[in-house]
Tab-separated table of C-alpha atoms and ligand atoms in Angstrom:
chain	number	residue	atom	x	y	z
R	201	UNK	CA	0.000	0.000	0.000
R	202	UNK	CA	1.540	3.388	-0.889
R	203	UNK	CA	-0.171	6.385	0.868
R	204	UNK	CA	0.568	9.172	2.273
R	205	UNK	CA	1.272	9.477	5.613
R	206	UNK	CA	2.563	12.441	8.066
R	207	UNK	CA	3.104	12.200	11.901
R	208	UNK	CA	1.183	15.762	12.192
R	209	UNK	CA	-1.717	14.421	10.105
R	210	UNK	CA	-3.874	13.169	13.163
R	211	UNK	CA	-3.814	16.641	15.423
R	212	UNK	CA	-4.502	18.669	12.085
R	213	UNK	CA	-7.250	17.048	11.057
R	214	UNK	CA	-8.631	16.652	14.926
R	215	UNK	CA	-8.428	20.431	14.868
R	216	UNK	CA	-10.173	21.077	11.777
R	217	UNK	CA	-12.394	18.450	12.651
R	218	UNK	CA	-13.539	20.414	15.876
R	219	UNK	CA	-14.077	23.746	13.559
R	220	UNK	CA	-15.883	22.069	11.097
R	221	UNK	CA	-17.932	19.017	11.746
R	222	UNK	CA	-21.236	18.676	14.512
R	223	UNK	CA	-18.974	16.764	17.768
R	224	UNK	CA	-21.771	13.692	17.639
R	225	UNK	CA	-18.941	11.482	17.558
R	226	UNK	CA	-16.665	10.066	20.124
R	227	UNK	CA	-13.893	8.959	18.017
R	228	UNK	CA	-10.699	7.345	19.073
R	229	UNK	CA	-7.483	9.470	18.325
R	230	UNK	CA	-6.658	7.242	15.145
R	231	UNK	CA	-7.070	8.393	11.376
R	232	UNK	CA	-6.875	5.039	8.854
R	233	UNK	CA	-5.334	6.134	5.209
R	234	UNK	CA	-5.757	2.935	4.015
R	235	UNK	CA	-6.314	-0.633	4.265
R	236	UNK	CA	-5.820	-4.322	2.137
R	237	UNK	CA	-7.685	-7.047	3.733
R	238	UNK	CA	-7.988	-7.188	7.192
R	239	UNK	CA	-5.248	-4.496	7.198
R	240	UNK	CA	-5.402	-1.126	8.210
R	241	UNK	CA	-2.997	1.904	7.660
R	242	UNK	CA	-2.987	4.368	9.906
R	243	UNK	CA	-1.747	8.329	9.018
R	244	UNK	CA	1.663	7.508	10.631
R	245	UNK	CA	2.090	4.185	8.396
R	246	UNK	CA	1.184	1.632	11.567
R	247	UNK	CA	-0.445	-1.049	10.571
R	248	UNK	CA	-3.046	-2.988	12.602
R	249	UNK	CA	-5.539	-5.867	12.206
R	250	UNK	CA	-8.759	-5.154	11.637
R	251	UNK	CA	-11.218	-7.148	14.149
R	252	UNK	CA	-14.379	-4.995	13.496
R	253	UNK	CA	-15.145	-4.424	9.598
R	254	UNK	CA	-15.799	-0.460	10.473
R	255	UNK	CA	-19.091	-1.945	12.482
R	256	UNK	CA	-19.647	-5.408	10.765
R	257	UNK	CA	-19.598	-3.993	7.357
R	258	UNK	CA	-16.156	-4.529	5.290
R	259	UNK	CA	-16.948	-8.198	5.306
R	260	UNK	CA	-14.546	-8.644	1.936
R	261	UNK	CA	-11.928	-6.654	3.534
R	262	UNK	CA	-10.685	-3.434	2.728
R	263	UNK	CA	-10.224	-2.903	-1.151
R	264	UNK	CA	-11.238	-6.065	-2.393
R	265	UNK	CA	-10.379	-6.160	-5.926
R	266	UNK	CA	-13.973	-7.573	-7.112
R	267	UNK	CA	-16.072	-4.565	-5.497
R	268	UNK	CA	-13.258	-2.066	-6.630
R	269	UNK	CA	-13.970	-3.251	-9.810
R	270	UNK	CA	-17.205	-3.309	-9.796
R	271	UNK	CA	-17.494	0.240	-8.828
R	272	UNK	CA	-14.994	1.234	-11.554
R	273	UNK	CA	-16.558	-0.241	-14.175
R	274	UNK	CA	-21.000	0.777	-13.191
R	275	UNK	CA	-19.129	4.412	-12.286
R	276	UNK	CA	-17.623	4.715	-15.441
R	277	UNK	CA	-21.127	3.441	-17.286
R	278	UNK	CA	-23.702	4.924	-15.156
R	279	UNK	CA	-23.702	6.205	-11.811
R	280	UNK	CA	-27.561	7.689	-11.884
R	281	UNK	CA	-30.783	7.625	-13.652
R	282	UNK	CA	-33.393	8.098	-10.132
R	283	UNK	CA	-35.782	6.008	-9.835
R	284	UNK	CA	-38.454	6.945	-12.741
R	285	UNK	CA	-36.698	4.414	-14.882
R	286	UNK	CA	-35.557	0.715	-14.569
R	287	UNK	CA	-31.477	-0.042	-14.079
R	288	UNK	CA	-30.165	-3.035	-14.737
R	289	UNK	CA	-27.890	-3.706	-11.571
R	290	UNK	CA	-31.044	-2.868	-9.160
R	291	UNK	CA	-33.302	-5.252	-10.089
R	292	UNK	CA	-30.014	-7.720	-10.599
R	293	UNK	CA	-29.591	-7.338	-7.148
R	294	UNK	CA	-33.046	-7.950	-5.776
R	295	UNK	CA	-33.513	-11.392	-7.717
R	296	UNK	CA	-29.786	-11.891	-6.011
R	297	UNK	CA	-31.574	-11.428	-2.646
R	298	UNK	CA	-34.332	-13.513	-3.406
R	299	UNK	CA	-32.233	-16.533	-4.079
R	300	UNK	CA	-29.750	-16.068	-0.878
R	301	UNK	CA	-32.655	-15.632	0.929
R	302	UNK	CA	-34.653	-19.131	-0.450
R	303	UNK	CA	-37.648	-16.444	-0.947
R	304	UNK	CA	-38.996	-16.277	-4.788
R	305	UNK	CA	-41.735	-14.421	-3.928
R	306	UNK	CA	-39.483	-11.833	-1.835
R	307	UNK	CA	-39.664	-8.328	-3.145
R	308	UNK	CA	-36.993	-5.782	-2.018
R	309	UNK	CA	-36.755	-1.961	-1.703
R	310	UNK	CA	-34.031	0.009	-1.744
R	311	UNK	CA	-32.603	2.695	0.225
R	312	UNK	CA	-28.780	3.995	1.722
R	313	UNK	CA	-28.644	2.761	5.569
R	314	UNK	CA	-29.477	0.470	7.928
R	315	UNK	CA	-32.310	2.546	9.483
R	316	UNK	CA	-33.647	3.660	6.475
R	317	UNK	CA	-34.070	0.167	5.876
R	318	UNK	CA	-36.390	0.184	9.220
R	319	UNK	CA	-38.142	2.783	8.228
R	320	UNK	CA	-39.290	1.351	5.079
R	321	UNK	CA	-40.572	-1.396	6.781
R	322	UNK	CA	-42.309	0.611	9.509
R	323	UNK	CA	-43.977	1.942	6.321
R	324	UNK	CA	-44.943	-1.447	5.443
R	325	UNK	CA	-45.668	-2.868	8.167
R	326	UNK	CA	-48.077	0.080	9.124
R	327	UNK	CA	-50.029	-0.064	4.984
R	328	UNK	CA	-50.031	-3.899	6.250
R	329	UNK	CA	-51.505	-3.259	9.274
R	330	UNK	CA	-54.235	-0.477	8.094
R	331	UNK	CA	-55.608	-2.475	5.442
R	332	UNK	CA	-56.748	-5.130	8.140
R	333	UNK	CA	-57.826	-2.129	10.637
R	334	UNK	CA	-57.551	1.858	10.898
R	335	UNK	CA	-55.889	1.177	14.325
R	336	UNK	CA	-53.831	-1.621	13.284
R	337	UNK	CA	-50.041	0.595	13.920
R	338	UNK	CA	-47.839	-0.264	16.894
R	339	UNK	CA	-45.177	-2.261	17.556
R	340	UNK	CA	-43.531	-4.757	19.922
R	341	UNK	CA	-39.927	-4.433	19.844
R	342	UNK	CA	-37.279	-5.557	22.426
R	343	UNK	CA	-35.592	-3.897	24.993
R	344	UNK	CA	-31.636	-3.935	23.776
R	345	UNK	CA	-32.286	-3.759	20.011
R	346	UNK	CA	-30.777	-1.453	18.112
R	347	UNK	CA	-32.893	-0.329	14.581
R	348	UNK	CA	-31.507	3.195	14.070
R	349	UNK	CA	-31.178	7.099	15.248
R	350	UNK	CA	-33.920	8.020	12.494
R	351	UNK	CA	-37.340	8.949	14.125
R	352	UNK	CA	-38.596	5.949	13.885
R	353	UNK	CA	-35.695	3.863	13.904
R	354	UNK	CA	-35.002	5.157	17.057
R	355	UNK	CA	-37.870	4.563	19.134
R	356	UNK	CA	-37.861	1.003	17.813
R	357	UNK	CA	-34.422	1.427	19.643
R	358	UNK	CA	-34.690	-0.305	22.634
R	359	UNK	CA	-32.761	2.324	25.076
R	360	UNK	CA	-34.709	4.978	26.913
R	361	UNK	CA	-31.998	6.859	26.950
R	362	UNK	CA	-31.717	7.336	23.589
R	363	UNK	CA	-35.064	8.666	23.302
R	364	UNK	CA	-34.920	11.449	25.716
R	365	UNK	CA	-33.546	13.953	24.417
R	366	UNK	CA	-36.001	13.530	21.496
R	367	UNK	CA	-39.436	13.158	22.789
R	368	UNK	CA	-42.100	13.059	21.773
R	369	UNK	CA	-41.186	10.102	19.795
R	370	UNK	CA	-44.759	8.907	20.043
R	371	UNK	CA	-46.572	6.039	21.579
R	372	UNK	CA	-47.034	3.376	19.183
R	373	UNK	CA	-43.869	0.719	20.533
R	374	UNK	CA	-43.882	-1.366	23.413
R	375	UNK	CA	-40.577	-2.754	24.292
R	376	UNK	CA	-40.635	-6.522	25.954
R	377	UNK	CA	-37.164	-7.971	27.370
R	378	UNK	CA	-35.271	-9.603	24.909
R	379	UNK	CA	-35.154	-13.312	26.597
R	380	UNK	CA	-39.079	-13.310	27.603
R	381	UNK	CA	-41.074	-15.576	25.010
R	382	UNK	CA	-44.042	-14.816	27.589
R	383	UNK	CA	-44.052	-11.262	27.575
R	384	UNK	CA	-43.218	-11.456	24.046
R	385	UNK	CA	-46.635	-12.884	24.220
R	386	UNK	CA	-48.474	-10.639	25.788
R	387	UNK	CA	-47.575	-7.667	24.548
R	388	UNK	CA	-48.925	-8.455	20.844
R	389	UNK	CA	-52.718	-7.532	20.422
R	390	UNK	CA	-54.829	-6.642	17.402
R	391	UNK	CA	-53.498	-2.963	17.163
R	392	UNK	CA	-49.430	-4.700	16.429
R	393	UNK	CA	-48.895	-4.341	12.782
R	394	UNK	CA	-44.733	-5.702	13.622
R	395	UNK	CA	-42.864	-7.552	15.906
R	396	UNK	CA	-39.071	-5.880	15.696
R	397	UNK	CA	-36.956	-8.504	16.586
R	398	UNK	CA	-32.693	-8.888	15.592
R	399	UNK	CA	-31.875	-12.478	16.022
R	400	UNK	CA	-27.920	-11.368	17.611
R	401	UNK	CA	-28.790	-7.657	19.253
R	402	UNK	CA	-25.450	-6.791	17.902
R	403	UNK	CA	-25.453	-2.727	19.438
R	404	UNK	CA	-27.207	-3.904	22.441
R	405	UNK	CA	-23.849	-5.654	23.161
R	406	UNK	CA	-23.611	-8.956	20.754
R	407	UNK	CA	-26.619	-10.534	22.642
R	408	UNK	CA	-28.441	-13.348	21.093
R	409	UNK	CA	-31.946	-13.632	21.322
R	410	UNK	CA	-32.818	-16.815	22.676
R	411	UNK	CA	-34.830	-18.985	19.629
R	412	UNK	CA	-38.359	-19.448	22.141
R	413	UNK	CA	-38.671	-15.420	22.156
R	414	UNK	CA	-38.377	-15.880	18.341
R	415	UNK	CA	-40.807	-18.339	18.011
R	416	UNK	CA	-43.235	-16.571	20.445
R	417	UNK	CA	-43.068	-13.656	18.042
R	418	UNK	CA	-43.354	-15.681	15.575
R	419	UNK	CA	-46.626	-17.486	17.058
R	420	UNK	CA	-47.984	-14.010	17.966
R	421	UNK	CA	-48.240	-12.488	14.727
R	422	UNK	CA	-49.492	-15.154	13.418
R	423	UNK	CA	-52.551	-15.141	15.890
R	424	UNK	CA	-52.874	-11.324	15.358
R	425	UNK	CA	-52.199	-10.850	11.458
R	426	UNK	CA	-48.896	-9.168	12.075
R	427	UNK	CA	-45.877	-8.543	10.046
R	428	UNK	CA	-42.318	-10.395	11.682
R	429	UNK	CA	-39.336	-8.189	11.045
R	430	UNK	CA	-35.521	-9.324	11.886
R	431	UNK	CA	-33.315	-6.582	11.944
R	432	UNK	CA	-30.412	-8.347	9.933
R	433	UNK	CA	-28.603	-4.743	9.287
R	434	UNK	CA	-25.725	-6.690	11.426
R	435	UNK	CA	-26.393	-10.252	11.495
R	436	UNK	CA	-27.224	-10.170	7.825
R	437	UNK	CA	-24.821	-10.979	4.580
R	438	UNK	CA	-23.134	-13.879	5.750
R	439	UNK	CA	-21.469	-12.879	9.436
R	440	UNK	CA	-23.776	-15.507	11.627
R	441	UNK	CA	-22.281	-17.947	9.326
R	442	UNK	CA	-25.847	-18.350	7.232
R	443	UNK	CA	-26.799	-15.993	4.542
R	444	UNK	CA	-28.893	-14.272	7.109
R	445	UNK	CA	-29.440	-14.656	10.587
R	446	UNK	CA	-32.993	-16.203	10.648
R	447	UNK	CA	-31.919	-19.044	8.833
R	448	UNK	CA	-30.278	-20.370	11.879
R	449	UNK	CA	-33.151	-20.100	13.881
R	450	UNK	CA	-36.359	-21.706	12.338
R	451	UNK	CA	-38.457	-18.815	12.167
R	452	UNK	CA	-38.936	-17.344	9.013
R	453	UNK	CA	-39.939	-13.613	9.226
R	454	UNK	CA	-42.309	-11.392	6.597
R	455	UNK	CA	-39.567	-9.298	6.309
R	456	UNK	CA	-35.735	-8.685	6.666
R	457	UNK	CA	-34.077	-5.232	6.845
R	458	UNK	CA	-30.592	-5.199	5.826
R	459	UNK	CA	-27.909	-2.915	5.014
R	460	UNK	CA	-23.992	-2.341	6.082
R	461	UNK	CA	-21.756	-5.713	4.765
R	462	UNK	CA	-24.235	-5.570	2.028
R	463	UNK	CA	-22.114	-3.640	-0.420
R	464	UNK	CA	-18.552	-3.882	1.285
R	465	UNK	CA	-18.403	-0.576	2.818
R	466	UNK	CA	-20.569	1.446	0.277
R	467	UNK	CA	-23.925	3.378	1.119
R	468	UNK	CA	-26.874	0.332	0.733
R	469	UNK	CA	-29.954	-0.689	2.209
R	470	UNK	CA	-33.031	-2.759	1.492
R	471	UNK	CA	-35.557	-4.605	2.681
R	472	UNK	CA	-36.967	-7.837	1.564
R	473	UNK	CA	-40.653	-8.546	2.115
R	474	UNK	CA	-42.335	-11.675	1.224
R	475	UNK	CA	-45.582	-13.260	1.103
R	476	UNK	CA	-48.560	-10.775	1.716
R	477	UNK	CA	-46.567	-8.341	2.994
R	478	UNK	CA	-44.746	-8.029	-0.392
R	479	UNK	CA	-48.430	-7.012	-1.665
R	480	UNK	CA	-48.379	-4.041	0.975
R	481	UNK	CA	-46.861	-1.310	-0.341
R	482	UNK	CA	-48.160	0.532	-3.943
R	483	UNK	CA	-46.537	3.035	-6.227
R	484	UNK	CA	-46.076	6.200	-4.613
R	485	UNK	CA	-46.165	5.001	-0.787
R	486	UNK	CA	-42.439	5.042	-0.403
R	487	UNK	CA	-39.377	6.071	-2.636
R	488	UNK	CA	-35.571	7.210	-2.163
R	489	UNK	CA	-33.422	9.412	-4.572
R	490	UNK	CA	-30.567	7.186	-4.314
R	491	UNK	CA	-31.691	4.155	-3.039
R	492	UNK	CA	-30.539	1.311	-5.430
R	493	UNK	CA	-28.574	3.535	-7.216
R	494	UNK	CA	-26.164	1.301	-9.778
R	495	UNK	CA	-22.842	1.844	-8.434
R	496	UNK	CA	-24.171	0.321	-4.807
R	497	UNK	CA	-26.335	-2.414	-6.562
R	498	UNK	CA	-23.235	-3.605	-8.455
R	499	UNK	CA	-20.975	-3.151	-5.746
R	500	UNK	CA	-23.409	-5.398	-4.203
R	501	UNK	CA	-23.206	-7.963	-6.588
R	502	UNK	CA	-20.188	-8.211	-6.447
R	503	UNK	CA	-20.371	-8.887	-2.862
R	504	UNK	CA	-22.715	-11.422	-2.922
R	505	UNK	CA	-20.879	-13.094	-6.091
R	506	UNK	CA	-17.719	-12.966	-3.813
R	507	UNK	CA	-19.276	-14.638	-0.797
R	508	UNK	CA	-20.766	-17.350	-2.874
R	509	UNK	CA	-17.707	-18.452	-5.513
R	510	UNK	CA	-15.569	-18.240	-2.198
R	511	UNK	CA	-18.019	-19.842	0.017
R	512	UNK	CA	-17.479	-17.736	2.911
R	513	UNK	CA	-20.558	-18.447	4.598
R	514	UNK	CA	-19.044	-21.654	5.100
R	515	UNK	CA	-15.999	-20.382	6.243
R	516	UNK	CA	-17.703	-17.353	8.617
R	517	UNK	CA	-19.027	-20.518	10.616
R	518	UNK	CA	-15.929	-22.632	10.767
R	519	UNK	CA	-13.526	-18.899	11.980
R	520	UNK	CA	-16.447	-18.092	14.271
R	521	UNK	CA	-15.986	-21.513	16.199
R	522	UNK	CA	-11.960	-20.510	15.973
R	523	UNK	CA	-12.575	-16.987	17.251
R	524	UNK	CA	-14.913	-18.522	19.986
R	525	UNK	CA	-12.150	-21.037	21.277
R	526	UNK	CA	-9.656	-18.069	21.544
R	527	UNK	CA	-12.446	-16.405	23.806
R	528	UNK	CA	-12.735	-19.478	26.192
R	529	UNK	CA	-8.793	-19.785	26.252
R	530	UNK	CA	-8.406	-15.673	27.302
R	531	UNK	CA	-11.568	-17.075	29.660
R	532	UNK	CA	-9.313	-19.494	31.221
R	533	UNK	CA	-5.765	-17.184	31.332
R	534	UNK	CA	-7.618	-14.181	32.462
R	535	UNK	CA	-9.761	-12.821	35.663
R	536	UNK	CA	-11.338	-10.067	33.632
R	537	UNK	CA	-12.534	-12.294	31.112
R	538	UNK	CA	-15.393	-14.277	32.415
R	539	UNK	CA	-17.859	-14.810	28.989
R	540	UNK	CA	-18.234	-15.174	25.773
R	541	UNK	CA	-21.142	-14.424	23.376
R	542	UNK	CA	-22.422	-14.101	19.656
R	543	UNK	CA	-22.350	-16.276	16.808
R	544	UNK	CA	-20.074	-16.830	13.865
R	545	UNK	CA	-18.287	-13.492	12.833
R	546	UNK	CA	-20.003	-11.529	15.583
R	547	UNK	CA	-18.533	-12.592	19.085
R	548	UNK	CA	-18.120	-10.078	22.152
R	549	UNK	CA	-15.844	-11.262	24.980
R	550	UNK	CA	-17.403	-10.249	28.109
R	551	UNK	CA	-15.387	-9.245	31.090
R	552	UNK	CA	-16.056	-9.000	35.280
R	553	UNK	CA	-16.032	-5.373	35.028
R	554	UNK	CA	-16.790	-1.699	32.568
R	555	UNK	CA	-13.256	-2.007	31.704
R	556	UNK	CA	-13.949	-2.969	28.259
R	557	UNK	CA	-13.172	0.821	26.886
R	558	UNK	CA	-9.624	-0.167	28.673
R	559	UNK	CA	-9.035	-3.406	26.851
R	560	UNK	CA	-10.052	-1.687	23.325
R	561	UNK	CA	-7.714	1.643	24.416
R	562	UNK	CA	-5.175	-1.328	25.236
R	563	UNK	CA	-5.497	-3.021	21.679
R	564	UNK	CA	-5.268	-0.419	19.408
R	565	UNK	CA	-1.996	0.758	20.864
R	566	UNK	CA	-1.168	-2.852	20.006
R	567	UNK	CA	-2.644	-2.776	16.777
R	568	UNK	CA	-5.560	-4.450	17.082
R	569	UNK	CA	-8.988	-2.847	15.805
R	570	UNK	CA	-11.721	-4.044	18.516
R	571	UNK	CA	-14.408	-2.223	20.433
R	572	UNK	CA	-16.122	-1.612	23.306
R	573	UNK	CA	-20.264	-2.703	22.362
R	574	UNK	CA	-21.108	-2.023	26.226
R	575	UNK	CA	-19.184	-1.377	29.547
R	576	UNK	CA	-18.140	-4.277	29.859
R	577	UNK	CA	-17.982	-6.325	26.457
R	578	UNK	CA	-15.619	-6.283	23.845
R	579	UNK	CA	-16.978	-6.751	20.435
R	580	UNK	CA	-15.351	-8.958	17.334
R	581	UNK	CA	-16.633	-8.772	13.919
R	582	UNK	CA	-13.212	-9.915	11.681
R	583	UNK	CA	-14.522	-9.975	7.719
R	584	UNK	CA	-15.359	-12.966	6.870
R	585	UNK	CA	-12.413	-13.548	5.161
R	586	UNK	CA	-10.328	-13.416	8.215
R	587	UNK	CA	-7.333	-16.483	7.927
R	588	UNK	CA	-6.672	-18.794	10.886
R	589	UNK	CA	-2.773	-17.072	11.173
R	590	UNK	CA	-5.015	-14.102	11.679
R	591	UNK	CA	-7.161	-15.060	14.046
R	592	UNK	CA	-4.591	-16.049	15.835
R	593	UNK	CA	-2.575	-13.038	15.636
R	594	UNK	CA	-5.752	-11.428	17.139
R	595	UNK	CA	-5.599	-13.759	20.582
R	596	UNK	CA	-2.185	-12.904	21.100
R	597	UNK	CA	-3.034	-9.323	21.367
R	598	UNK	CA	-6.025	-9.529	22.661
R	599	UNK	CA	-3.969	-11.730	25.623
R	600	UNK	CA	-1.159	-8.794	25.706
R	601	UNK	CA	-3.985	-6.051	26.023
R	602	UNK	CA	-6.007	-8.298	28.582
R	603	UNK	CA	-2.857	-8.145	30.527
R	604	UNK	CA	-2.042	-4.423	30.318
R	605	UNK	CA	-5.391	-3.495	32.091
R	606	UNK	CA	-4.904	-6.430	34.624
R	607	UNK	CA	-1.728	-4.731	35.298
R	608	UNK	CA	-2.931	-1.154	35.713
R	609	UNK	CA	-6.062	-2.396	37.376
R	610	UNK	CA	-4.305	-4.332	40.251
R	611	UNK	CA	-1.348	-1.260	40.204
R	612	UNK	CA	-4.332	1.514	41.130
R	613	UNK	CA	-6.072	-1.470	43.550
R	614	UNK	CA	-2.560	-1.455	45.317
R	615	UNK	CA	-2.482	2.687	44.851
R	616	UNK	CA	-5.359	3.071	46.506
R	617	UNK	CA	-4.745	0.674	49.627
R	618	UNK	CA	-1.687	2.039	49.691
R	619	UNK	CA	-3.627	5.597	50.103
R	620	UNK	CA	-5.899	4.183	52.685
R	621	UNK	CA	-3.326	2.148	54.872
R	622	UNK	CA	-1.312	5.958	54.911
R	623	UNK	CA	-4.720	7.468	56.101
R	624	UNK	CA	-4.979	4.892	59.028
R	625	UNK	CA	-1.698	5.229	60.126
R	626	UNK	CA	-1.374	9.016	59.411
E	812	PLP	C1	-29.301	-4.013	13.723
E	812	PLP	C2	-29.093	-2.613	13.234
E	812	PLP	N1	-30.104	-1.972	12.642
E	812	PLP	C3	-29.964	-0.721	12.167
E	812	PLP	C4	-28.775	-0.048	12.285
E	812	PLP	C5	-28.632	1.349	11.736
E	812	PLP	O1	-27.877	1.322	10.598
E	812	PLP	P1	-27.304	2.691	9.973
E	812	PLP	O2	-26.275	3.198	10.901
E	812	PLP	O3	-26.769	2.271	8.624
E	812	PLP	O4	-28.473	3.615	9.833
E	812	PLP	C6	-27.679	-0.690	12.888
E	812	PLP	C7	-26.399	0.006	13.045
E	812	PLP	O5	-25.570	-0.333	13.829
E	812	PLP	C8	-27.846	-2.002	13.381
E	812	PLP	O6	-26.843	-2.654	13.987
C-alpha cells in the first residue's frame, strides 16, 4: 500500500475536525489512510488488524479487488438515472436477494442505511396493518435492540436513553425484554402491525436472542395478522455464518431489513418482504433518490458473487468456532474475562467489570482494531475472510492487552490501599 502518511496528520485534522464538523462522535485518536484485507494503515504508516469491519460492514476486507472493480466499471457506465426508470444492476440485485434468501416471492426496496431500511418497513408494516384495521399501527420491539437514530428507527431502539432527548417520539412501541417468550406474548394484540426482533442484538452488546422469544413472536403475529421483522442490518450478509441470521433459527420472518456488509463498505440498504406483505406497499407510498442507485447495486453484486464463488458463509461458521475457542482460552488465562457471546463473525468477549473501553484503548496501541459494544464487552466482527494465522494473531493481542489493564487495574487497587493504609496510620 503506498499512501501518504505524516506524523502531524492526526492533530490537524482533529483540529479542523472540531471547527468544522457537529462533535456527535466520540472517536478514538486514530485516522486510517488505508487498508488491504484485514489491514489497516494508519496516518503515521502503523499497521493494525482489523477485528471490526468499520461496524460489521467490510466483510470482503478493505479494497477487495472484485467490489473495486465493480465500482470502476457501473461508475464509469452509469452512476444515476433516479428512480423513474428501470437499471439493470437494481433489479439484478433484488432477484440476487431472493435466491440467498430461499424467498422467490421476496420483493426488495431500496434505500442507503441500515435505518432507512427500518423505516421502510415501519412503512410497510403500518399499509399492512391499516388495510386489516384503521388502528392496526404499533409495535412490539425488544428492549436492547438497536434499529436506528432516524425517528422511527429510534424509538424502535430499545434504550430509553436514547429517546430522551427527542421526545415526543410517540406512543405506538412497546418494548418486551429480549429473553421473555411470555411477555413477548403478551404484549402483541390486534393494534401490532410488527414484531421488531434482531436475532444477535449486535449494538445492544452482541446478545443473542434466545430462539423461544423468536418463536413466540413468531406465534404471535401469526394469531394477530402481524408482520415479523428481523433486523439483519448486522447479522445479515453472511457474518452468523448463514446468509442471514434467521436461517439459523427456524423462524422465518415477513420481512428482513438489511444494510452495512451488504455492499462492502458502500452506502446500501433494502428490505426484503415476502408473502402478503410483499403485496403491501403501492406506487407512490415510499421512494428514495438514491436508493438502489447502480454503483451500490453492483458493488453489491459483487459482494454477494464474492461470498458465494468463495463460500465464505461456510468459512464465517468454521472462523467463528476458531474466534470462539480463543475467547474461552483468554476465559481461562484471564480474571477479567469471564464470557463469551455471539455467533459466527459476531462474538463479544465479556469481562467481570466496565473495563472494556480499557481493553479496546489497550489493543489499538497494540494494533488491534476491537471495540467496546457495552461497559463491559468487547466486540469482534473480523470480515469474513479473516485467515486462521489471523485469528490467531488477534488472541495474542487480545492476551497482551487483557494483561495491560490487569496490570494497571491491580497497580491503582494497590495505589489506593496504599492511600488508605497511609490514612490509618497518618
Ligand atoms: C441491527 C441494526 N439496525 C440498524 C442499524 C442502523 O444502521 P445505519 O447506521 O446504517 O443507519 C444498525 C447500526 O448499527 C444495526 O446494527
Amino acid at each position: 500500500m503506498s499512501v501518504i502518511t505524516s506524523p502531524t496528520m492526526l492533530a490537524n485534522l482533529q483540529a479542523r475536525e472540531a471547527a468544522a464538523l457537529l462533535p456527535v462522535y466520540r472517536r478514538r485518536p486514530v485516522a486510517f489512510v488505508a487498508g488491504r484485507g484485514s489491514r489497516l494503515v494508519d496516518s503515521e504508516g502503523r499497521e493494525y488488524l482489523d477485528f471490526l469491519s468499520g461496524l460489521s460492514v467490510t466483510s470482503l476486507g478493505h479494497a477487495h479487488p472484485a467490489v473495486a472493480d465493480a465500482v470502476a466499471r457501473q461508475a464509469a457506465t452509469l452512476v444515476h438515472t433516479c428512480n423513474l426508470y428501470y437499471t439493470v444492476p437494481q433489479i439484478d440485485l433484488a432477484e440476487r436477494l431472493q435466491a440467498t434468501l430461499g424467498w422467490p416471492d421476496g420483493k426488495a426496496f431500496f434505500c442507503n442505511s441500515g435505518a432507512e431500511a427500518n423505516e421502510a418497513a415501519i412503512k410497510l408494516a403500518r399499509r399492512h396493518g391499516k388495510a386489516q384495521d384503521p388502528s392496526k399501527v404499533n409495535v412490539v420491539a425488544l428492549e436492547g435492540g438497536f434499529h436506528g437514530r432516524l425517528l422511527g428507527a429510534l424509538l424502535l431502539t430499545g434504550y430509553p436513553a436514547k429517546h430522551e432527548p427527542f421526545q415526543p417520539l410517540g406512543e405506538w412501541v412497546t418494548h418486551v425484554p429480549h429473553d421473555d417468550p411470555d411477555a413477548m406474548a403478551a404484549a402483541v394484540d390486534e393494534h401490532t402491525c410488527a414484531v421488531w426482533v434482531e436475532v444477535v442484538q449486535g449494538e445492544g452488546g452482541v446478545r443473542p436472542v434466545p430462539a423461544k422469544v423468536l418463536a413466540a413472536a413468531r406465534d404471535a403475529c401469526d394469531r394477530v395478522g402481524a408482520l415479523l421483522v428481523c433486523d439483519e442490518v448486522q447479522t445479515g450478509v453472511g457474518r452468523l455464518g448463514a446468509w442471514y441470521g434467521w436461517q439459523r433459527t427456524g423462524v422465518v420472518p415477513d420481512v428482513v431489513c438489511l444494510a452495512k456488509a451488504l455492499a462492502n463498505g458502500l452506502p446500501i440498504g433494502a428490505i426484503v418482504a415476502r408473502g402478503p406483505a410483499a403485496e403491501a406497499f403501492a406506487a407512490g407510498d415510499h421512494a428514495s433518490t438514491f436508493g438502489g442507485n447502480p454503483v451500490a447495486c453492483a458493488a453489491a453484486l459483487a459482494v454477494l458473487d464474492t461470498i458465494a464463488q468463495q463460500g465464505l458463509v461456510e468459512a464465517a461458521a468454521a472462523r467463528g468456532a476458531h474466534v470462539r475457542a480463543v475467547l474461552d482460552r483468554l476465559i481461562r488465562d484471564h480474571p477479567l474475562a469471564v464470557g463469551a457471546r455471539g455467533d459466527g463473525l459476531l462474538q463479544a468477549l465479556v469481562l467481570d467489570r466496565p473495563m472494556a473501553g480499557d481493553v479496546v484503548t489497550a489493543a489499538l496501541e497494540l494494533g488491534l482494531v476491537v471495540n467496546d459494544v457495552a461497559p463491559d464487552a468487547v466486540r469482534l466482527a473480523p470480515a469474513l475472510t479473516i485467515g486462521e494465522a489471523d485469528v490467531e494473531e488477534m488472541a495474542i493481542m487480545l492476551h497482551r492487552a487483557l494483561t495491560q489493564v490487569e496490570t494497571q487495574a491491580e497497580k491503582a487497587g494497590h495505589d489506593e490501599q496504599g492511600l488508605r493504609d497511609r490514612g490509618r496510620t497518618a
